[in-house]
Amino acid sequence: MGKQKLVLIGNGMAGIRAIEEILKLSPNQFDITVFGSEPYPNYNRIELSKVLQGDTELADITLNSWEWYEENDILLYPGETVTEIDTNNQIVMTDKERQVDYDRVIIATGSVPFMLPLPGADKEGVTAFRDIKDCEEMIQSSNQYKKAVVIGGGLLGLEAARGLLNLGMEVDVVHLADFLMERQLDKTAGKMLQKELEDQGMNFLLEKQSSEIIGGDRVEGLRFNDGEEVEADLIVMAVGIKPNISLAKESEIPVNRGIIVDDHLETEVTNVFAVGECAEHRETVYGLVAPLYQQGQEMAKRICGVESEGYQGSVLSTQLKVSGVDVFSTGKINEDEETKSVKIFDDWRGVYQKVLVDEGKITGAVLFGDTKDGNRLLSLINQGANIEEYTDNDRSEETGLALIDSMPDEEIICGCNGVTKGTIVDAINNQDLTTVEQVKGCTNASRSCGGCKPLVSDLLEYTLGDEYDQNQKESICGCTTLSRDEVIEEIKEKGLTHIREVMNVLGWTTDGGCSKCKPALNYYLGMLNPSEYKDEKESRYVNERLHANIQNDGTYSVVPRMYGGVTNPDDLRKIADVADKYEVRMIKVTGGQRLDLLGVNKEDLPSIWSELDMPSGSAYAKGLRTVKTCVGADFCRFGTSDSIGLGVQMEKKFEGLNTPHKVKMSVSACPRNCAEGSIKDVGIVGLDGEFEIYVGGNGGTHMRQADLLAKVKTEEEVLETTAAFLQYYRESASYLDRTSAWVEKVGIEHVQSVLSNKKTFIELNQRMDEALAVVQGQDPWKEAIEDETLLRDLYKNVKVPAGSN
Ligand SMILES: Cc1cc2nc3c(=O)[nH]c(=O)nc-3n(C[C@H](O)[C@H](O)[C@H](O)COP(=O)(O)OP(=O)(O)OC[C@H]3O[C@@H](n4cnc5c(N)ncnc54)[C@H](O)[C@@H]3O)c2cc1C
Ligand SMILES: NC(=O)c1ccc[n+]([C@@H]2O[C@H](COP(=O)([O-])OP(=O)(O)OC[C@H]3O[C@@H](n4cnc5c(N)ncnc54)[C@H](O)[C@@H]3O)[C@@H](O)[C@H]2O)c1
Ligand code: SF4
Ligand code: FES
């Protein structure tokens, strides 16, 4: 029997977790197609708060990489929205006029932020906080503006406000109720929280009803219905969310607040399931991942034909992700006639704990200042425990390992993923786990909000004793405990030559590695042994394999090489002809002075390359991208040297070189620095009779001004010093470290001192020459066009139309 067709609508946290559960239960039962409106692989929405607060980066919040989809044979359509489900004929239709039929369809369309319908709400500078786009908008606003107002003093509003403070803005939080987080806390805890956040610099306007957003094109302030106003350059609305049910409604699938589902997450329409924030189960809609993941587990069982009791609903627990504030609540939060409570209030230590009891059983808790009992209380509520089980086993004095020791095996360590102490200890013992990353990989604990990481670390210490290294070196990924340096040492010492061999000999815990270690090992092996190593192309990120960058609508971009940013009529004609013939949507001059053909269909890529007959501009590569040049002495009256000529030489010399991350260079012919050398990985500035070489600059999210590495007299010295610098970077940096991060880490003085040793300098140049000899003359586009198998596999049949960068 052929595989059944399973379609997932919504490439978010709940939907993809459900697919993971299905793959675990029945890896070969379905042909899986996923549609996602957002142009990214599934990412950790929860961590947007951490991105805004500066604790992590957008690049690090991917939960399932593009490669994950490919490895699991999942056909992903990123940036594509399903517009209709024809439930009679079992077909979904999209905004790209695609039709896909299904045997089963899962709707996991999440929520939409509730936007107050205030006059002026459409002004520039008014945003929600739900996705990457919103997060980027807030970060950008903070670069230009000073004053932010967040409407809503709930979890989201307070996390946004903390982030905006960290980004250097002044922040007012406007809240409807008379205390914060009134849905999760009681008044005492809400007021304590307010005091703590005021001490951190937040300003609160409580019991305020917003009436109008004022300003011109951009927001300038917020007016309240009592007539008062506050200034605002940015307004973030965080006043709750609404289940995203429009698609279901239009497709005549029964909805109430959410899409109505039974205990197996089935809707009332045959073969249509719904999971996540869009689903309504027993009249409840959830907005936290723990219940959504439980739903996914139960739905997966039904879809895979595994008998189960089904989803029974969840007890919620929440924790605010603002550093320096410990606040937790679970279950019931307010007393009523039937409910009694046990309370501790220690004003001196700033601790407040309230446990609610109904007919002797624990039904809820609010904790402020000391939240270590949080998960224990959640476990006790889930077990239907009596209050004595809590009060008779006072663990208030216990911390660290003693606390871990006193926990029963069934106590939950990771609330988001419902992982217990027993499960983690078993995994550590049975699978020889030694790092938090590995525990995350094997059990999912700490994979969502990350709040349980300290407990997971304590559990490792408790289970492994002295063998556990708390200040763990960073392993290159969860498949090994070895760090980058250790892996490289082992490769050298044991003479390892293939990715598989490295994994086998060095005891990788996974079969075949992951999307983090495979490209890294491929790079390290090639860097260590350039002339012998055969690049394992399949280990590379998809953009690199396709030699093109995917765009947010699933099309690709084509950037031909133009050495030093110089072109000519012949090349321009070829580009124009190709653009006409293949209906290229836009030709754009890039920041690196290249021409970018945007909106190209994947299947047209090989023909376009062939007709252009120009080398690839490597705009997708972890290698030299561009050398930007100023016009220089030939034309500019300030020019001291031939910047274009030198730029072309540099680009021709280092073209095709593999580096830990992308490398951008520039050459200017006077200190006016028109080619912007201060934000390049290598920036050359010509002076009268000499050149300054700047390194480690970055103009992206992590702006960094380049450091002066050296001053030299001749172009030859520029090329040699650049080669020595790049080779040292290639040999010392971790894969995916930009030069900016690496120079920041090791210090420019260190790099200068290494390069000042004549012998080392010469040896670095020799090793660079060896590496360049291998790649010189290679042209990825030509190679692709000439390789029929590759063309067939990669450009016609490849399932994931996606890339990674
Ligand atoms: C800043 C922030 C912090 C958070 N912090 C926490 C926390 O600490 N703990 C916690 O438990 N929860 C937290 N949450 C909530 C948590 O992120 C959500 O509960 C979870 O992401 C919901 O998962 P979902 O799959 O139902 O929806 P989503 O993750 O929103 O995924 C739905 C996806 O479907 C796509 N989609 C919608 N309609 C269509 C369509 N017609 N066709 C194709 N695609 C479509 C959407 O674009 C979206 O990508 C936080 C949320 C935010 C915004
Ligand atoms: N740490 C976490 O667990 C976390 C963090 C962020 C978001 N989330 C989830 O994301 C979702 C959205 O969070 P949220 O905080 O927006 O939702 P929420 O419903 O929890 O809070 C919204 C708050 O806005 C206030 N509000 C409503 N209308 C208002 C108005 N006109 N003016 C001022 N205040 C107003 C409400 O009183 C409420 O406290 C929720 O499901 C939440 O659980 C969770
Ligand atoms: S950097 Fe100097 S030489 Fe080059 S274009 Fe600018 S002003 Fe002219
Ligand atoms: S508690 Fe959120 S990831 Fe563990």
PDB file of C-alpha atoms and ligand atoms in Angstrom, residues 630-632 636 638-639 668-670 672-674, ligand 3:
ATOM      1  CA  CYS A 630      35.752  52.703  -4.515  1.00  0.00           C
ATOM      2  CA  VAL A 631      36.500  54.281  -7.882  1.00  0.00           C
ATOM      3  CA  GLY A 632      40.049  55.076  -6.824  1.00  0.00           C
ATOM      4  CA  CYS A 636      38.532  60.212  -8.096  1.00  0.00           C
ATOM      5  CA  PHE A 638      41.203  62.141  -3.771  1.00  0.00           C
ATOM      6  CA  GLY A 639      42.404  58.708  -4.822  1.00  0.00           C
ATOM      7  CA  SER A 668      39.133  52.297  -0.713  1.00  0.00           C
ATOM      8  CA  ALA A 669      41.774  54.597  -2.092  1.00  0.00           C
ATOM      9  CA  CYS A 670      41.723  57.246   0.621  1.00  0.00           C
ATOM     10  CA  ARG A 672      37.133  58.814   3.079  1.00  0.00           C
ATOM     11  CA  ASN A 673      36.629  55.080   2.876  1.00  0.00           C
ATOM     12  CA  CYS A 674      33.773  55.084   0.344  1.00  0.00           C
TER      13      CYS A 674
HETATM   14  S1  SF4 B   3      37.495  56.464  -0.899  1.00  0.00           S
HETATM   15 FE1  SF4 B   3      38.573  58.317  -1.459  1.00  0.00          FE
HETATM   16  S2  SF4 B   3      39.466  57.755  -3.395  1.00  0.00           S
HETATM   17 FE2  SF4 B   3      37.890  56.309  -3.068  1.00  0.00          FE
HETATM   18  S3  SF4 B   3      36.118  57.185  -4.081  1.00  0.00           S
HETATM   19 FE3  SF4 B   3      36.025  57.771  -1.934  1.00  0.00          FE
HETATM   20  S4  SF4 B   3      36.943  59.772  -1.913  1.00  0.00           S
HETATM   21 FE4  SF4 B   3      37.566  58.837  -3.830  1.00  0.00          FE
END
